[in-house]
Amino acid sequence: MLIEGYDPESDDPLVAGEDLLTLPGFWLCHLGVLCPSGTRPETFGADAADADAAFETVMDEDSWPVFRIPFGGGHTAVVLYRNFDDDAGVEFFVTHPEWAGRQGHLATIDGHPAGPGLAWPELRHIAHTPDAAAPGVQDPHARLLLLLPVLGDTDLPDDAAAQVAASLTATGTPAGEAPALASVLLAHNPFWSPAGWALPSASPLSGTTDAPWEGVLCCDGPLSPRNGLRIAQGINRAQHERLAAALGTSPAAP
């Protein structure tokens, strides 16, 4: 099974996409949605022909690339290019073999976007905790950039741009272009605004004294799938706690 939890009855033409990361124009194709109109392919270390070739491959209606990003505790973040002819988009979600087919929706980029899907600490933690025993992307720089489009955080650390620039340089962006490009990618998201993130607390208006499920951040962005909802509805508390540890936001996380 290429994606744990994906509809087994689906005939969507999913293909493993990890080999596409080496295409010279791939990162322009993937991150270009965050760039202002007119951004040159050379900014990403590519040329126009590279960009066209990458776009045709990544957006192929007959082969929908799936990028798997395995992280702690058997979880996998998934980037899926949904290449319908009239409704193309990119889905970002989390899966786990024990979730009985459930998916944790992070974000969607299409004509009806939903996001942000990750806070900066989660993004960085996932990027730097690969599971070498699982299939998918292992390089921390590529992992960070694959998930960068779902970021939306009002509380970025001072060195966030430097970290993104390092990942850009490691994946082929010219060193002279990387710092400015990193700043653009962090500042310009046309789909949603930066949001605040916090651990959940019991609401005095909820009418219940039940303690909230702790450890996983909630988002205050109005378009975010994580606004007022837990990731992967239907998983049990123990599974939720393991997810919190894997995201690096649980008090018990290293």
GROMACS .gro file of C-alpha atoms in nm:
model
  254
    1MET     CA    1   0.000   0.000   0.000
    2LEU     CA    2   0.154   0.329  -0.110
    3ILE     CA    3  -0.036   0.540   0.144
    4GLU     CA    4  -0.156   0.393   0.472
    5GLY     CA    5  -0.526   0.467   0.509
    6TYR     CA    6  -0.587   0.575   0.150
    7ASP     CA    7  -0.912   0.442   0.007
    8PRO     CA    8  -0.824   0.088  -0.110
    9GLU     CA    9  -1.110   0.102  -0.361
   10SER     CA   10  -0.974   0.416  -0.525
   11ASP     CA   11  -0.838   0.396  -0.877
   12ASP     CA   12  -0.645   0.723  -0.842
   13PRO     CA   13  -0.310   0.677  -1.023
   14LEU     CA   14  -0.080   0.721  -0.723
   15VAL     CA   15   0.294   0.678  -0.776
   16ALA     CA   16   0.588   0.717  -0.540
   17GLY     CA   17   0.726   1.064  -0.603
   18GLU     CA   18   1.054   1.061  -0.415
   19ASP     CA   19   1.266   1.021  -0.730
   20LEU     CA   20   1.122   1.347  -0.864
   21LEU     CA   21   1.314   1.546  -0.603
   22THR     CA   22   1.622   1.525  -0.824
   23LEU     CA   23   1.453   1.700  -1.118
   24PRO     CA   24   1.630   2.037  -1.166
   25GLY     CA   25   1.301   2.226  -1.170
   26PHE     CA   26   1.121   2.036  -0.895
   27TRP     CA   27   1.159   2.289  -0.614
   28LEU     CA   28   1.038   2.573  -0.831
   29CYS     CA   29   0.733   2.360  -0.916
   30HIS     CA   30   0.665   2.275  -0.551
   31LEU     CA   31   0.746   2.607  -0.384
   32GLY     CA   32   0.653   2.840  -0.668
   33VAL     CA   33   0.302   2.878  -0.523
   34LEU     CA   34   0.462   3.076  -0.240
   35CYS     CA   35   0.656   3.307  -0.470
   36PRO     CA   36   0.544   3.634  -0.626
   37SER     CA   37   0.450   3.626  -0.992
   38GLY     CA   38   0.752   3.660  -1.215
   39THR     CA   39   0.998   3.471  -0.996
   40ARG     CA   40   1.274   3.350  -1.227
   41PRO     CA   41   1.357   2.977  -1.250
   42GLU     CA   42   1.722   3.072  -1.202
   43THR     CA   43   1.634   3.177  -0.848
   44PHE     CA   44   1.594   2.806  -0.773
   45GLY     CA   45   1.898   2.704  -0.977
   46ALA     CA   46   1.689   2.593  -1.275
   47ASP     CA   47   1.609   2.728  -1.620
   48ALA     CA   48   1.284   2.761  -1.812
   49ALA     CA   49   1.321   2.421  -1.976
   50ASP     CA   50   1.385   2.258  -1.637
   51ALA     CA   51   1.077   2.427  -1.494
   52ASP     CA   52   0.854   2.317  -1.782
   53ALA     CA   53   0.976   1.958  -1.765
   54ALA     CA   54   0.928   1.938  -1.388
   55PHE     CA   55   0.580   2.087  -1.407
   56GLU     CA   56   0.471   1.841  -1.676
   57THR     CA   57   0.599   1.547  -1.472
   58VAL     CA   58   0.472   1.653  -1.131
   59MET     CA   59   0.130   1.758  -1.264
   60ASP     CA   60   0.079   1.453  -1.488
   61GLU     CA   61  -0.291   1.360  -1.475
   62ASP     CA   62  -0.203   0.992  -1.521
   63SER     CA   63   0.058   0.975  -1.242
   64TRP     CA   64  -0.015   1.150  -0.914
   65PRO     CA   65   0.311   1.177  -0.718
   66VAL     CA   66   0.308   1.094  -0.349
   67PHE     CA   67   0.590   1.213  -0.123
   68ARG     CA   68   0.616   1.021   0.203
   69ILE     CA   69   0.791   1.182   0.501
   70PRO     CA   70   0.820   0.918   0.777
   71PHE     CA   71   0.880   1.049   1.127
   72GLY     CA   72   0.869   0.934   1.488
   73GLY     CA   73   0.655   0.650   1.619
   74GLY     CA   74   0.561   0.508   1.281
   75HIS     CA   75   0.383   0.823   1.159
   76THR     CA   76   0.414   0.950   0.803
   77ALA     CA   77   0.342   1.296   0.669
   78VAL     CA   78   0.218   1.272   0.311
   79VAL     CA   79   0.225   1.525   0.028
   80LEU     CA   80  -0.012   1.414  -0.249
   81TYR     CA   81  -0.051   1.591  -0.581
   82ARG     CA   82  -0.417   1.548  -0.675
   83ASN     CA   83  -0.390   1.598  -1.051
   84PHE     CA   84  -0.751   1.610  -1.164
   85ASP     CA   85  -0.788   1.788  -1.496
   86ASP     CA   86  -1.038   2.041  -1.360
   87ASP     CA   87  -0.963   2.032  -0.986
   88ALA     CA   88  -0.590   2.000  -0.930
   89GLY     CA   89  -0.448   2.056  -0.585
   90VAL     CA   90  -0.207   1.933  -0.322
   91GLU     CA   91  -0.312   1.748  -0.007
   92PHE     CA   92  -0.104   1.730   0.310
   93PHE     CA   93  -0.193   1.480   0.582
   94VAL     CA   94  -0.057   1.241   0.845
   95THR     CA   95  -0.111   0.865   0.854
   96HIS     CA   96  -0.028   0.578   1.088
   97PRO     CA   97  -0.077   0.201   1.047
   98GLU     CA   98  -0.279   0.183   1.371
   99TRP     CA   99  -0.530   0.454   1.276
  100ALA     CA  100  -0.767   0.215   1.097
  101GLY     CA  101  -0.763   0.407   0.772
  102ARG     CA  102  -0.800   0.751   0.928
  103GLN     CA  103  -0.595   1.045   0.806
  104GLY     CA  104  -0.492   1.354   0.996
  105HIS     CA  105  -0.573   1.642   0.762
  106LEU     CA  106  -0.307   1.913   0.776
  107ALA     CA  107  -0.379   2.136   0.477
  108THR     CA  108  -0.504   2.159   0.121
  109ILE     CA  109  -0.375   2.388  -0.151
  110ASP     CA  110  -0.627   2.434  -0.430
  111GLY     CA  111  -0.910   2.668  -0.525
  112HIS     CA  112  -1.059   2.622  -0.178
  113PRO     CA  113  -0.752   2.617   0.047
  114ALA     CA  114  -0.742   2.488   0.404
  115GLY     CA  115  -0.453   2.577   0.630
  116PRO     CA  116  -0.214   2.644   0.785
  117GLY     CA  117  -0.134   2.289   0.883
  118LEU     CA  118   0.188   2.308   1.084
  119ALA     CA  119   0.351   2.538   1.335
  120TRP     CA  120   0.722   2.605   1.298
  121PRO     CA  121   0.830   2.377   1.588
  122GLU     CA  122   0.632   2.088   1.438
  123LEU     CA  123   0.771   2.148   1.089
  124ARG     CA  124   1.128   2.156   1.211
  125HIS     CA  125   1.080   1.855   1.439
  126ILE     CA  126   0.932   1.640   1.163
  127ALA     CA  127   1.208   1.745   0.923
  128HIS     CA  128   1.479   1.638   1.164
  129THR     CA  129   1.331   1.310   1.292
  130PRO     CA  130   1.332   1.077   0.990
  131ASP     CA  131   1.249   0.709   1.028
  132ALA     CA  132   1.521   0.533   0.831
  133ALA     CA  133   1.331   0.204   0.843
  134ALA     CA  134   1.029   0.343   0.656
  135PRO     CA  135   0.999   0.427   0.285
  136GLY     CA  136   1.008   0.789   0.184
  137VAL     CA  137   1.219   1.104   0.199
  138GLN     CA  138   1.496   1.090   0.458
  139ASP     CA  139   1.698   1.406   0.389
  140PRO     CA  140   1.608   1.673   0.650
  141HIS     CA  141   1.643   1.960   0.402
  142ALA     CA  142   1.409   1.805   0.147
  143ARG     CA  143   1.164   1.709   0.422
  144LEU     CA  144   1.148   2.067   0.550
  145LEU     CA  145   1.091   2.211   0.203
  146LEU     CA  146   0.825   1.955   0.109
  147LEU     CA  147   0.617   2.060   0.410
  148LEU     CA  148   0.702   2.430   0.400
  149PRO     CA  149   0.388   2.529   0.201
  150VAL     CA  150   0.164   2.431   0.496
  151LEU     CA  151   0.350   2.647   0.747
  152GLY     CA  152   0.169   2.941   0.900
  153ASP     CA  153   0.305   3.069   1.230
  154THR     CA  154   0.308   3.419   1.378
  155ASP     CA  155   0.588   3.322   1.616
  156LEU     CA  156   0.877   3.227   1.390
  157PRO     CA  157   1.221   3.214   1.552
  158ASP     CA  158   1.481   3.467   1.446
  159ASP     CA  159   1.679   3.202   1.260
  160ALA     CA  160   1.386   3.056   1.064
  161ALA     CA  161   1.493   3.221   0.738
  162ALA     CA  162   1.850   3.102   0.786
  163GLN     CA  163   1.729   2.744   0.836
  164VAL     CA  164   1.512   2.758   0.524
  165ALA     CA  165   1.800   2.914   0.330
  166ALA     CA  166   2.027   2.628   0.435
  167SER     CA  167   1.771   2.377   0.308
  168LEU     CA  168   1.734   2.564  -0.020
  169THR     CA  169   2.110   2.569  -0.073
  170ALA     CA  170   2.134   2.198   0.010
  171THR     CA  171   1.873   2.118  -0.256
  172GLY     CA  172   2.025   2.321  -0.539
  173THR     CA  173   1.934   2.687  -0.494
  174PRO     CA  174   2.239   2.909  -0.559
  175ALA     CA  175   2.389   3.030  -0.232
  176GLY     CA  176   2.356   3.390  -0.344
  177GLU     CA  177   1.981   3.351  -0.400
  178ALA     CA  178   1.891   3.141  -0.097
  179PRO     CA  179   1.867   3.404   0.183
  180ALA     CA  180   1.633   3.636  -0.007
  181LEU     CA  181   1.429   3.345  -0.140
  182ALA     CA  182   1.391   3.200   0.209
  183SER     CA  183   1.258   3.531   0.338
  184VAL     CA  184   1.007   3.546   0.052
  185LEU     CA  185   0.886   3.190   0.114
  186LEU     CA  186   0.827   3.262   0.481
  187ALA     CA  187   0.660   3.598   0.425
  188HIS     CA  188   0.442   3.530   0.122
  189ASN     CA  189   0.167   3.269   0.143
  190PRO     CA  190  -0.127   3.356  -0.084
  191PHE     CA  191  -0.354   3.092   0.069
  192TRP     CA  192  -0.368   3.187   0.439
  193SER     CA  193  -0.220   3.427   0.690
  194PRO     CA  194   0.022   3.331   0.968
  195ALA     CA  195  -0.165   3.200   1.270
  196GLY     CA  196  -0.117   3.150   1.641
  197TRP     CA  197  -0.064   2.806   1.791
  198ALA     CA  198  -0.120   2.690   2.148
  199LEU     CA  199  -0.181   2.375   2.346
  200PRO     CA  200  -0.552   2.316   2.415
  201SER     CA  201  -0.715   2.411   2.741
  202ALA     CA  202  -1.056   2.336   2.888
  203SER     CA  203  -1.315   2.592   2.784
  204PRO     CA  204  -1.534   2.740   3.060
  205LEU     CA  205  -1.814   2.756   2.802
  206SER     CA  206  -1.796   2.390   2.704
  207GLY     CA  207  -2.016   2.270   2.989
  208THR     CA  208  -1.780   1.983   3.065
  209THR     CA  209  -1.507   1.925   3.317
  210ASP     CA  210  -1.326   1.671   3.097
  211ALA     CA  211  -0.959   1.752   3.059
  212PRO     CA  212  -0.858   1.830   2.700
  213TRP     CA  213  -0.636   1.589   2.513
  214GLU     CA  214  -0.297   1.747   2.562
  215GLY     CA  215   0.025   1.768   2.370
  216VAL     CA  216  -0.086   1.857   2.016
  217LEU     CA  217  -0.109   2.223   1.923
  218CYS     CA  218  -0.430   2.388   1.807
  219CYS     CA  219  -0.439   2.665   1.547
  220ASP     CA  220  -0.641   2.987   1.557
  221GLY     CA  221  -0.633   3.036   1.180
  222PRO     CA  222  -0.992   3.048   1.048
  223LEU     CA  223  -0.909   2.827   0.747
  224SER     CA  224  -0.704   2.569   0.936
  225PRO     CA  225  -0.826   2.208   0.968
  226ARG     CA  226  -0.662   2.223   1.312
  227ASN     CA  227  -0.878   2.507   1.441
  228GLY     CA  228  -1.076   2.352   1.725
  229LEU     CA  229  -1.023   1.996   1.599
  230ARG     CA  230  -0.774   1.724   1.685
  231ILE     CA  231  -0.562   1.570   1.412
  232ALA     CA  232  -0.713   1.242   1.292
  233GLN     CA  233  -1.062   1.238   1.438
  234GLY     CA  234  -1.142   0.901   1.589
  235ILE     CA  235  -0.799   0.797   1.712
  236ASN     CA  236  -0.781   0.710   2.081
  237ARG     CA  237  -0.604   0.902   2.355
  238ALA     CA  238  -0.297   0.678   2.356
  239GLN     CA  239  -0.257   0.724   1.980
  240HIS     CA  240  -0.303   1.098   2.025
  241GLU     CA  241  -0.029   1.106   2.288
  242ARG     CA  242   0.209   0.915   2.062
  243LEU     CA  243   0.136   1.164   1.785
  244ALA     CA  244   0.210   1.451   2.024
  245ALA     CA  245   0.547   1.297   2.107
  246ALA     CA  246   0.623   1.247   1.738
  247LEU     CA  247   0.539   1.611   1.662
  248GLY     CA  248   0.772   1.724   1.939
  249THR     CA  249   0.505   1.923   2.124
  250SER     CA  250   0.423   1.681   2.403
  251PRO     CA  251   0.572   1.758   2.747
  252ALA     CA  252   0.718   1.406   2.727
  253ALA     CA  253   0.882   1.467   2.388
  254PRO     CA  254   1.263   1.486   2.379
   0.00000   0.00000   0.00000
